[in-house]
Tab-separated table of C-alpha atoms and ligand atoms in Angstrom:
chain	number	residue	atom	x	y	z
M	1	UNK	CA	12.514	91.518	121.323
M	2	UNK	CA	10.883	94.157	119.592
M	3	UNK	CA	14.230	94.082	116.830
M	4	UNK	CA	12.203	91.498	115.078
M	5	UNK	CA	10.951	91.861	111.606
M	6	UNK	CA	7.640	89.962	111.817
M	7	UNK	CA	6.650	92.061	108.463
M	8	UNK	CA	7.106	92.365	105.161
M	9	UNK	CA	5.263	94.727	102.441
M	10	UNK	CA	6.691	94.701	98.925
M	11	UNK	CA	5.582	96.806	96.147
M	12	UNK	CA	6.206	97.571	92.173
M	13	UNK	CA	6.648	100.965	92.135
M	14	UNK	CA	8.813	103.092	89.310
M	15	UNK	CA	11.666	104.351	87.972
M	16	UNK	CA	13.625	107.455	86.493
M	17	UNK	CA	13.471	106.376	83.558
M	18	UNK	CA	9.357	105.434	84.336
M	19	UNK	CA	10.277	100.957	84.024
M	20	UNK	CA	9.025	98.645	86.847
M	21	UNK	CA	11.223	97.952	90.041
M	22	UNK	CA	11.324	96.984	93.889
M	23	UNK	CA	10.525	99.137	97.014
M	24	UNK	CA	10.404	96.854	100.017
M	25	UNK	CA	9.771	97.933	103.204
M	26	UNK	CA	10.614	96.016	106.980
M	27	UNK	CA	8.842	96.523	110.292
M	28	UNK	CA	9.453	94.929	113.114
M	29	UNK	CA	7.880	94.250	116.415
M	30	UNK	CA	8.180	97.342	117.568
M	31	UNK	CA	6.092	99.062	114.506
M	32	UNK	CA	9.502	101.091	113.543
M	33	UNK	CA	9.973	100.252	109.901
M	34	UNK	CA	12.103	100.288	107.277
M	35	UNK	CA	12.801	100.620	103.284
M	36	UNK	CA	14.850	100.712	99.960
M	37	UNK	CA	13.661	100.651	96.226
M	38	UNK	CA	16.265	99.035	93.255
M	39	UNK	CA	18.328	100.934	90.620
M	40	UNK	CA	18.311	99.682	87.301
M	41	UNK	CA	21.428	100.058	84.411
M	42	UNK	CA	21.258	100.979	81.376
M	43	UNK	CA	24.954	99.597	79.583
M	44	UNK	CA	25.060	96.435	82.176
M	45	UNK	CA	27.931	94.387	82.524
M	46	UNK	CA	27.422	90.375	81.652
M	47	UNK	CA	29.259	89.279	85.248
M	48	UNK	CA	26.403	91.822	86.685
M	49	UNK	CA	24.052	89.262	89.349
M	50	UNK	CA	20.893	88.754	87.465
M	51	UNK	CA	18.642	91.253	87.637
M	52	UNK	CA	14.795	89.302	87.063
M	53	UNK	CA	11.526	90.288	85.913
M	54	UNK	CA	7.852	89.370	84.842
M	55	UNK	CA	8.738	89.136	81.208
M	56	UNK	CA	5.127	89.480	80.794
M	57	UNK	CA	5.026	91.419	77.585
M	58	UNK	CA	1.111	92.293	78.177
M	59	UNK	CA	3.246	94.528	81.224
M	60	UNK	CA	5.095	97.041	80.532
M	61	UNK	CA	6.967	95.379	78.103
M	62	UNK	CA	7.969	92.829	80.336
M	63	UNK	CA	9.997	94.770	82.550
M	64	UNK	CA	7.390	94.044	85.478
M	65	UNK	CA	9.015	92.767	88.560
M	66	UNK	CA	5.300	91.818	89.920
M	67	UNK	CA	6.708	88.092	91.079
M	68	UNK	CA	9.234	89.569	93.074
M	69	UNK	CA	7.279	91.093	95.087
M	70	UNK	CA	4.652	88.122	95.407
M	71	UNK	CA	8.524	86.318	96.613
M	72	UNK	CA	9.354	88.857	99.179
M	73	UNK	CA	5.988	89.026	100.743
M	74	UNK	CA	5.831	85.054	100.792
M	75	UNK	CA	8.994	83.330	100.994
M	76	UNK	CA	11.479	85.366	102.127
M	77	UNK	CA	9.443	86.618	104.048
M	78	UNK	CA	9.123	83.177	105.493
M	79	UNK	CA	12.259	82.861	106.126
M	80	UNK	CA	13.843	85.974	107.894
M	81	UNK	CA	10.527	86.610	110.175
M	82	UNK	CA	11.655	86.979	113.348
M	83	UNK	CA	14.759	87.194	113.639
M	84	UNK	CA	17.437	90.036	114.517
M	85	UNK	CA	17.209	93.103	111.824
M	86	UNK	CA	20.582	94.130	113.190
M	87	UNK	CA	22.057	90.248	111.948
M	88	UNK	CA	22.882	91.720	108.499
M	89	UNK	CA	25.116	88.944	107.750
M	90	UNK	CA	23.436	86.397	108.813
M	91	UNK	CA	19.901	87.382	107.317
M	92	UNK	CA	21.745	88.611	104.148
M	93	UNK	CA	23.425	84.651	104.187
M	94	UNK	CA	20.008	83.345	104.596
M	95	UNK	CA	18.856	85.577	101.322
M	96	UNK	CA	21.273	84.057	99.119
M	97	UNK	CA	20.871	80.161	99.937
M	98	UNK	CA	17.220	80.547	99.038
M	99	UNK	CA	18.848	81.059	96.121
M	100	UNK	CA	21.319	79.389	95.048
M	101	UNK	CA	22.936	80.485	92.271
M	102	UNK	CA	26.097	81.745	91.696
M	103	UNK	CA	24.549	84.516	89.841
M	104	UNK	CA	20.763	85.255	91.573
M	105	UNK	CA	19.141	84.604	88.607
M	106	UNK	CA	16.582	82.518	90.648
M	107	UNK	CA	15.244	85.031	92.745
M	108	UNK	CA	16.643	88.260	91.399
M	109	UNK	CA	19.853	90.769	92.671
M	110	UNK	CA	16.677	92.886	92.813
M	111	UNK	CA	14.397	90.707	94.747
M	112	UNK	CA	17.404	90.016	97.299
M	113	UNK	CA	17.979	93.350	97.301
M	114	UNK	CA	15.523	95.471	97.704
M	115	UNK	CA	14.642	92.944	101.530
M	116	UNK	CA	19.048	93.400	102.253
M	117	UNK	CA	18.754	97.264	102.168
M	118	UNK	CA	15.454	97.462	103.708
M	119	UNK	CA	16.641	95.504	106.618
M	120	UNK	CA	19.325	97.881	107.556
M	121	UNK	CA	17.309	100.379	107.204
M	122	UNK	CA	15.170	99.291	109.760
M	123	UNK	CA	17.916	97.940	112.156
M	124	UNK	CA	19.276	102.447	111.611
M	125	UNK	CA	15.986	103.341	112.851
M	126	UNK	CA	15.752	100.428	115.044
M	127	UNK	CA	18.796	101.849	117.077
M	128	UNK	CA	18.386	105.202	116.407
M	129	UNK	CA	20.761	105.932	114.379
M	130	UNK	CA	21.661	107.767	110.836
M	131	UNK	CA	22.369	104.872	108.201
M	132	UNK	CA	25.625	106.215	107.747
M	133	UNK	CA	26.528	106.000	111.623
M	134	UNK	CA	25.016	102.466	111.225
M	135	UNK	CA	26.807	101.220	108.861
M	136	UNK	CA	30.461	102.795	108.949
M	137	UNK	CA	30.471	103.300	113.392
M	138	UNK	CA	31.936	105.982	114.652
M	139	UNK	CA	35.207	106.306	112.110
M	140	UNK	CA	33.557	107.362	109.040
M	141	UNK	CA	34.165	111.058	108.576
M	142	UNK	CA	34.285	111.175	104.803
M	143	UNK	CA	32.251	113.484	102.542
M	144	UNK	CA	33.112	112.467	98.645
M	145	UNK	CA	34.572	113.811	96.292
M	146	UNK	CA	31.070	113.782	93.423
M	147	UNK	CA	31.970	113.193	90.224
M	148	UNK	CA	28.812	115.169	88.316
M	149	UNK	CA	28.141	113.967	85.019
M	150	UNK	CA	27.040	116.548	82.594
M	151	UNK	CA	27.239	115.812	79.493
M	152	UNK	CA	25.558	112.052	78.235
M	153	UNK	CA	26.741	110.420	75.747
M	154	UNK	CA	26.237	106.167	74.539
M	155	UNK	CA	23.542	104.378	75.555
M	156	UNK	CA	22.027	107.258	78.141
M	157	UNK	CA	22.066	109.499	75.298
M	158	UNK	CA	20.204	109.510	71.794
M	159	UNK	CA	23.736	111.068	70.689
M	160	UNK	CA	26.155	110.824	68.547
M	161	UNK	CA	28.915	110.297	72.079
M	162	UNK	CA	30.581	106.801	71.829
M	163	UNK	CA	31.594	108.220	75.544
M	164	UNK	CA	29.172	107.210	77.530
M	165	UNK	CA	29.807	109.690	80.379
M	166	UNK	CA	31.620	113.624	81.164
M	167	UNK	CA	31.607	114.407	83.957
M	168	UNK	CA	32.929	117.720	86.716
M	169	UNK	CA	35.529	116.498	89.408
M	170	UNK	CA	35.588	119.710	92.421
M	171	UNK	CA	38.484	117.885	93.434
M	172	UNK	CA	40.197	121.468	94.996
M	173	UNK	CA	36.935	121.879	96.783
M	174	UNK	CA	37.038	123.069	100.446
M	175	UNK	CA	33.853	121.953	101.193
M	176	UNK	CA	30.870	119.504	100.390
M	177	UNK	CA	28.929	121.982	100.047
M	178	UNK	CA	31.026	124.210	97.757
M	179	UNK	CA	32.115	121.369	95.706
M	180	UNK	CA	28.017	121.643	95.002
M	181	UNK	CA	27.700	124.821	94.083
M	182	UNK	CA	30.582	124.941	91.793
M	183	UNK	CA	29.397	121.524	89.673
M	184	UNK	CA	25.743	123.628	88.958
M	185	UNK	CA	27.445	126.891	87.968
M	186	UNK	CA	28.593	125.061	85.441
M	187	UNK	CA	26.787	123.507	84.139
M	188	UNK	CA	24.675	126.060	83.848
M	189	UNK	CA	26.723	127.825	82.095
M	190	UNK	CA	27.738	125.525	79.998
M	191	UNK	CA	23.888	125.050	79.082
M	192	UNK	CA	24.608	128.832	77.991
M	193	UNK	CA	27.340	127.445	76.020
M	194	UNK	CA	25.736	125.039	74.494
M	195	UNK	CA	22.380	127.760	73.437
M	196	UNK	CA	24.481	130.213	71.694
M	197	UNK	CA	26.308	127.368	69.571
M	198	UNK	CA	23.192	126.066	68.567
M	199	UNK	CA	23.829	122.673	70.538
M	200	UNK	CA	20.315	121.035	71.730
M	201	UNK	CA	20.710	121.203	75.598
M	202	UNK	CA	18.175	118.852	75.581
M	203	UNK	CA	18.988	116.326	78.791
M	204	UNK	CA	19.779	111.623	78.911
M	205	UNK	CA	18.787	109.378	81.806
M	206	UNK	CA	21.634	111.698	83.652
M	207	UNK	CA	20.701	114.247	83.660
M	208	UNK	CA	23.179	115.521	82.160
M	209	UNK	CA	23.070	117.693	78.154
M	210	UNK	CA	23.132	114.939	75.575
M	211	UNK	CA	23.968	117.501	72.771
M	212	UNK	CA	25.355	115.622	69.697
M	213	UNK	CA	29.475	116.752	69.440
M	214	UNK	CA	31.683	117.019	66.712
M	215	UNK	CA	33.908	114.289	68.011
M	216	UNK	CA	34.400	112.801	71.540
M	217	UNK	CA	37.129	115.336	72.458
M	218	UNK	CA	34.856	118.162	71.369
M	219	UNK	CA	32.410	118.226	74.722
M	220	UNK	CA	35.705	117.900	76.754
M	221	UNK	CA	36.824	121.246	75.681
M	222	UNK	CA	33.011	122.238	76.466
M	223	UNK	CA	33.546	121.573	79.596
M	224	UNK	CA	36.485	123.181	79.823
M	225	UNK	CA	35.750	126.325	79.135
M	226	UNK	CA	32.757	126.069	81.363
M	227	UNK	CA	35.017	125.587	84.012
M	228	UNK	CA	36.925	129.018	82.957
M	229	UNK	CA	33.257	130.397	82.836
M	230	UNK	CA	32.425	129.867	86.348
M	231	UNK	CA	36.205	131.325	86.950
M	232	UNK	CA	37.899	128.519	88.062
M	233	UNK	CA	40.791	126.165	87.076
M	234	UNK	CA	40.593	123.054	85.075
M	235	UNK	CA	43.804	121.007	87.441
M	236	UNK	CA	43.608	122.949	90.540
M	237	UNK	CA	39.966	123.397	90.918
M	238	UNK	CA	37.790	121.114	89.080
M	239	UNK	CA	39.092	118.030	86.940
M	240	UNK	CA	37.076	116.082	84.171
M	241	UNK	CA	36.355	112.463	84.204
M	242	UNK	CA	35.261	110.304	81.685
M	243	UNK	CA	33.359	106.759	81.846
M	244	UNK	CA	34.202	105.356	78.071
M	245	UNK	CA	31.954	102.391	78.726
M	246	UNK	CA	34.029	100.644	76.325
M	247	UNK	CA	31.912	97.338	76.134
M	248	UNK	CA	28.957	98.514	74.556
M	249	UNK	CA	31.486	99.517	71.682
M	250	UNK	CA	33.482	96.340	71.546
M	251	UNK	CA	32.907	93.393	69.029
M	252	UNK	CA	35.184	90.757	67.410
M	253	UNK	CA	38.309	92.788	69.220
M	254	UNK	CA	37.388	95.805	67.471
M	255	UNK	CA	36.436	98.789	69.690
M	256	UNK	CA	34.698	100.978	66.722
M	257	UNK	CA	34.779	104.597	67.375
M	258	UNK	CA	31.639	105.749	65.154
M	259	UNK	CA	31.395	109.237	65.515
M	260	UNK	CA	35.149	109.051	64.362
M	261	UNK	CA	35.020	106.753	62.263
M	262	UNK	CA	37.788	104.518	63.733
M	263	UNK	CA	37.733	101.133	64.721
M	264	UNK	CA	40.425	100.349	67.294
M	265	UNK	CA	42.253	97.405	68.467
M	266	UNK	CA	43.122	97.372	72.777
M	267	UNK	CA	46.989	98.660	72.038
M	268	UNK	CA	45.695	101.634	70.237
M	269	UNK	CA	42.467	102.190	72.620
M	270	UNK	CA	44.996	102.442	75.668
M	271	UNK	CA	47.114	105.174	73.061
M	272	UNK	CA	44.098	107.180	71.735
M	273	UNK	CA	42.769	106.840	75.666
M	274	UNK	CA	46.510	107.787	76.414
M	275	UNK	CA	46.632	111.192	74.203
M	276	UNK	CA	43.218	111.818	75.920
M	277	UNK	CA	44.998	112.703	79.139
M	278	UNK	CA	47.940	113.909	78.227
M	279	UNK	CA	46.050	116.522	76.054
M	280	UNK	CA	43.032	117.562	78.917
M	281	UNK	CA	43.800	117.974	82.327
M	282	UNK	CA	41.710	113.843	83.287
M	283	UNK	CA	40.439	113.093	86.831
M	284	UNK	CA	40.197	109.583	85.640
M	285	UNK	CA	38.823	106.946	83.039
M	286	UNK	CA	36.105	104.101	84.149
M	287	UNK	CA	35.798	101.100	81.663
M	288	UNK	CA	38.320	102.251	79.052
M	289	UNK	CA	38.373	98.496	77.949
M	290	UNK	CA	35.649	95.623	77.297
M	291	UNK	CA	34.674	93.724	80.432
M	292	UNK	CA	36.965	91.206	79.331
M	293	UNK	CA	39.652	92.311	77.866
M	294	UNK	CA	42.117	91.907	80.817
M	295	UNK	CA	45.299	92.305	78.569
M	296	UNK	CA	43.610	95.249	77.173
M	297	UNK	CA	42.816	96.972	81.074
M	298	UNK	CA	46.671	95.755	81.885
M	299	UNK	CA	48.135	98.025	78.783
M	300	UNK	CA	46.202	100.905	79.727
M	301	UNK	CA	46.854	100.841	83.507
M	302	UNK	CA	50.965	100.439	81.947
M	303	UNK	CA	50.837	103.091	80.388
M	304	UNK	CA	48.965	105.441	82.397
M	305	UNK	CA	50.903	105.582	85.585
M	306	UNK	CA	50.905	108.996	87.486
M	307	UNK	CA	47.979	108.724	89.720
M	308	UNK	CA	45.195	109.247	87.706
M	309	UNK	CA	41.650	106.399	88.303
M	310	UNK	CA	42.046	103.297	85.996
M	311	UNK	CA	38.509	102.644	87.328
M	312	UNK	CA	36.597	98.986	86.810
M	313	UNK	CA	32.949	99.079	86.484
M	314	UNK	CA	32.038	96.365	84.181
M	315	UNK	CA	35.067	95.086	84.654
M	316	UNK	CA	34.100	94.616	88.152
M	317	UNK	CA	30.707	94.298	88.888
M	318	UNK	CA	31.583	94.927	92.533
M	319	UNK	CA	32.683	91.189	92.566
M	320	UNK	CA	35.320	90.206	94.955
M	321	UNK	CA	36.807	87.239	92.811
M	322	UNK	CA	36.843	89.515	89.596
M	323	UNK	CA	38.146	92.576	91.774
M	324	UNK	CA	41.437	89.626	92.797
M	325	UNK	CA	41.539	88.941	89.858
M	326	UNK	CA	42.337	92.669	88.585
M	327	UNK	CA	44.617	92.890	91.517
M	328	UNK	CA	46.666	90.249	90.450
M	329	UNK	CA	46.680	91.174	86.960
M	330	UNK	CA	46.979	94.933	88.572
M	331	UNK	CA	44.796	96.066	85.334
M	332	UNK	CA	42.957	98.502	87.516
M	333	UNK	CA	43.443	100.593	90.652
M	334	UNK	CA	40.109	102.007	91.059
M	335	UNK	CA	36.575	99.800	90.964
M	336	UNK	CA	33.006	101.807	91.011
M	337	UNK	CA	30.836	99.786	93.419
M	338	UNK	CA	27.087	99.282	92.853
M	339	UNK	CA	24.831	97.458	95.443
M	340	UNK	CA	22.651	95.841	92.769
M	341	UNK	CA	25.827	94.454	90.588
M	342	UNK	CA	26.224	91.747	92.977
M	343	UNK	CA	22.518	92.337	94.716
M	344	UNK	CA	23.701	92.048	98.661
M	345	UNK	CA	24.428	94.388	100.986
M	346	UNK	CA	26.837	92.478	102.474
M	347	UNK	CA	28.945	91.038	99.843
M	348	UNK	CA	28.931	94.903	98.601
M	349	UNK	CA	31.355	95.957	101.802
M	350	UNK	CA	33.521	92.819	101.843
M	351	UNK	CA	34.326	93.718	98.276
M	352	UNK	CA	35.122	97.594	99.124
M	353	UNK	CA	36.840	96.222	101.963
M	354	UNK	CA	38.831	93.844	99.622
M	355	UNK	CA	38.995	96.570	97.576
M	356	UNK	CA	40.659	98.805	99.420
M	357	UNK	CA	43.389	96.604	101.828
M	358	UNK	CA	44.346	96.770	98.039
M	359	UNK	CA	44.763	100.513	97.956
M	360	UNK	CA	42.272	100.915	95.511
M	361	UNK	CA	39.989	104.042	95.106
M	362	UNK	CA	35.900	103.546	95.623
M	363	UNK	CA	33.270	105.299	93.999
M	364	UNK	CA	30.148	104.185	95.789
M	365	UNK	CA	27.404	104.653	92.316
M	366	UNK	CA	24.083	105.119	90.902
M	367	UNK	CA	22.301	103.355	87.737
M	368	UNK	CA	21.336	105.125	85.447
M	369	UNK	CA	18.104	103.852	86.317
M	370	UNK	CA	17.168	105.321	89.822
M	371	UNK	CA	15.085	106.353	92.415
M	372	UNK	CA	14.874	108.924	95.530
M	373	UNK	CA	15.873	106.530	97.309
M	374	UNK	CA	19.227	108.118	98.840
M	375	UNK	CA	20.837	105.161	100.460
M	376	UNK	CA	24.202	104.639	98.249
M	377	UNK	CA	24.559	108.880	99.678
M	378	UNK	CA	25.186	107.323	103.659
M	379	UNK	CA	26.809	104.184	101.973
M	380	UNK	CA	29.138	106.647	100.742
M	381	UNK	CA	29.786	107.621	104.232
M	382	UNK	CA	30.315	104.718	106.268
M	383	UNK	CA	32.697	103.214	104.064
M	384	UNK	CA	35.250	106.502	104.324
M	385	UNK	CA	34.673	105.902	100.067
M	386	UNK	CA	36.653	109.299	98.612
M	387	UNK	CA	34.155	109.298	95.392
M	388	UNK	CA	30.650	109.544	94.687
M	389	UNK	CA	29.104	109.495	91.221
M	390	UNK	CA	24.860	110.027	91.354
M	391	UNK	CA	24.995	112.070	88.200
M	392	UNK	CA	23.975	115.177	87.144
M	393	UNK	CA	23.367	118.183	89.818
M	394	UNK	CA	19.659	118.106	88.315
M	395	UNK	CA	16.838	115.414	88.247
M	396	UNK	CA	15.598	114.788	91.975
M	397	UNK	CA	16.248	110.878	91.246
M	398	UNK	CA	20.265	112.555	91.319
M	399	UNK	CA	20.243	115.301	93.223
M	400	UNK	CA	18.712	112.521	96.514
M	401	UNK	CA	21.979	111.437	97.165
M	402	UNK	CA	24.326	114.677	96.285
M	403	UNK	CA	20.926	116.248	99.077
M	404	UNK	CA	21.384	113.267	101.224
M	405	UNK	CA	25.539	114.221	101.845
M	406	UNK	CA	24.839	118.674	102.100
M	407	UNK	CA	22.336	117.763	105.073
M	408	UNK	CA	24.705	115.285	106.947
M	409	UNK	CA	27.748	118.248	105.693
M	410	UNK	CA	25.935	120.141	107.737
M	411	UNK	CA	24.181	118.853	110.690
M	412	UNK	CA	27.460	116.426	111.596
M	413	UNK	CA	30.269	118.571	112.356
M	414	UNK	CA	32.568	115.834	112.153
M	415	UNK	CA	32.375	114.691	108.391
M	416	UNK	CA	35.278	116.208	106.726
M	417	UNK	CA	35.510	116.934	102.429
M	418	UNK	CA	37.320	114.136	100.913
M	419	UNK	CA	39.158	116.861	99.146
M	420	UNK	CA	41.497	117.425	101.874
M	421	UNK	CA	42.904	114.876	102.063
M	422	UNK	CA	42.505	114.054	98.536
M	423	UNK	CA	45.006	116.639	97.878
M	424	UNK	CA	46.802	116.147	100.882
M	425	UNK	CA	47.580	112.064	99.716
M	426	UNK	CA	49.057	113.258	96.566
H	501	LIG	P1	24.398	101.916	84.379
H	501	LIG	O1	25.046	103.702	83.674
H	501	LIG	O2	23.815	102.264	85.211
H	501	LIG	O3	23.710	102.164	82.880
H	501	LIG	O4	25.120	100.779	83.824
H	501	LIG	C1	25.903	103.420	84.534
H	501	LIG	C2	27.433	103.695	84.558
H	501	LIG	O5	27.545	102.588	83.471
H	501	LIG	O6	28.725	103.672	85.129
H	502	LIG	ZN1	29.930	102.839	84.031
């Protein structure tokens, strides 16, 4: 057969922060190849599958991945050589069994994921299909609404903001192309506004501005001004989304809002977010509570009862079991999906499937450490996910995903911008 895996070449490359990561290429018998690179987080959830590194302090401060590459080129290759690359589920099962641990600590989630994604790409190439068509079949029709992060704080910037991400959400655009144009124009109007007020216009890890602000509310006011300068309406056209990443400032049952010198219980925190939401056109709140504060999550979900997205990232870590717990406790209504939180394509697709069965919105997401690989753009379309989060509209590792979606919109007339569907739904 021509579709069997006959070779694997894995290498150590660098991600957008200049930290080593894994690139893996899978080769099939007829010479067709597929490759993938793995992203990496900074505000990583404790329940994520393990990202394995060499820990050799003589190289890259211990962050090298030469052992991962060696394992892929030898042990993993031996285990999946000769198998039809289209048997994704079977191949992922072999990889999980080879690891044999709950959090993939033996081989590393980064190791397994690079092979899992490269296999999918090789199979799509073998079938002569675009990746989204190969993964999603003929039922894929949605281009996601981008959650574009244009002010960075928390662990992604060296400024005073507690909230990690301030995003704009072009729900009112008619096409993906229009959505991206709006976001870029808002970004540059924001830059002018910041400059005029002597605020720094240097950027953080995800390409958003990393200025210092008076408090956590002020960036929202700036975003609203920039949206209006672009002659757009902040309720109808472009709303605000937040990733609070609250786990990062939670300790001893308290949320410590350093920029405002406040220390909150989960009830106070819920109240704080509700006030923000009532004051501003907020579309979604991600990780408003810490990863294990289930009680806090229930408070938040009970207090915000309109159609605001309450999104679990560190809470769910793309893990079916944690999502199921959240569904039972009514902890949220949406889930962030990050392939490397769980470590294989099959498990990611299963989590998306579970979310959809319980009417959770799925937001396919990048990591703060990224590469030029645009796999998540295809994954969003393949799974008809209403949203994608890929950082700012600057820096190529962020834009590779948005650019892929721009190209898909132009080349496949059957694809529809999710904004149209979302507005029909509400
Ligand atoms: P991370 O941040 O990739 O640093 O974890 C992204 C997020 O929290 O959504
Ligand atoms: Zn997050």
